[in-house]
């Protein structure tokens, strides 16, 4: 068992289950040290009389618990429907449907991953990727075989053809607020750039996107447009970057048909599986560190999680680390194996952006040549 996290004496299950707790400890001991989990999740194999916000109630099927499920959710608890074909989590007004194999000790694995600090929907993904006896087979038992991971159910259909590919080594990836910045940084020789223009009148927005795309053509840079996919298509951009919520509203088929690349943001395992369903050109992993450039839906992922994500997806799809990355921590980020990092303030707030870009580029060149 790790020295920093101990499970004995904790209320892991309702009703108390010594045998399950022993299995959790056995699995947890092989998952490494993680920061203390501040969320006191409790897995309820029998519904408690008074469910609370820390309870995850496991039921065999919704048909026999339909009315109760609604009441438990109102009381703040989460509900996991488990069956032969996978599991569905109801929590916080969201429904997470996963299709896959449930090992005999999946509940113990779920408790262990919750103890590692993962949110319930990500911990459930890992529990479905778990196989009985994994903790005995290798020194590092963390799931890293994508073929064993579950599939997210109920997603919109992906375009018939995968999105156009982009290089795995996208390298330094500045995310910039204006076309003027795009022109400036492209002139420094940066080959991957994103225009993230959040506020502008429609006509001005079109001009900004067209200027950015033109700068990319002039300097041989790959210019992605954040969010505004219609204008990106109209301007003939290299690609578009979208958030998770956008896959339900953007016309992905039109983006793919226009030949644009697609980058998708993710904030954990569940969203990575969702992104993979659409076969994007790259997946962004973040936010690695705390950032002030936008409001994030999740806590910072950190380097330990980034390392696990890269181990799972490296070679499957190009990966971009994003969120709070400065020049000081860039070498640590690249040490995880990721071959692209998106930066904002390290460029736009630098005293001399040209010098800053040259220094950042050297860090990439050194790592990619190792």
Tab-separated table of C-alpha atoms in Angstrom, residues 11 14 40-44 48 50-57 76-79 91:
chain	number	residue	atom	x	y	z
A	11	UNK	CA	-16.163	4.422	4.625
A	14	UNK	CA	-22.307	0.656	2.039
A	40	UNK	CA	-15.185	11.207	0.019
A	41	UNK	CA	-16.937	8.965	-2.488
A	42	UNK	CA	-18.810	5.946	-1.101
A	43	UNK	CA	-19.989	3.074	-3.301
A	44	UNK	CA	-23.407	1.847	-2.180
A	48	UNK	CA	-28.753	3.831	1.928
A	50	UNK	CA	-30.369	8.756	3.396
A	51	UNK	CA	-28.222	9.142	0.255
A	52	UNK	CA	-25.915	12.147	0.095
A	53	UNK	CA	-23.676	13.927	-2.382
A	54	UNK	CA	-20.798	11.547	-1.802
A	55	UNK	CA	-22.750	8.383	-2.596
A	56	UNK	CA	-22.573	6.429	-5.849
A	57	UNK	CA	-25.399	3.888	-5.777
A	76	UNK	CA	-27.442	14.653	-4.647
A	77	UNK	CA	-26.258	11.063	-5.029
A	78	UNK	CA	-24.950	9.511	-8.232
A	79	UNK	CA	-26.278	6.271	-9.709
A	91	UNK	CA	-24.440	12.328	-11.836
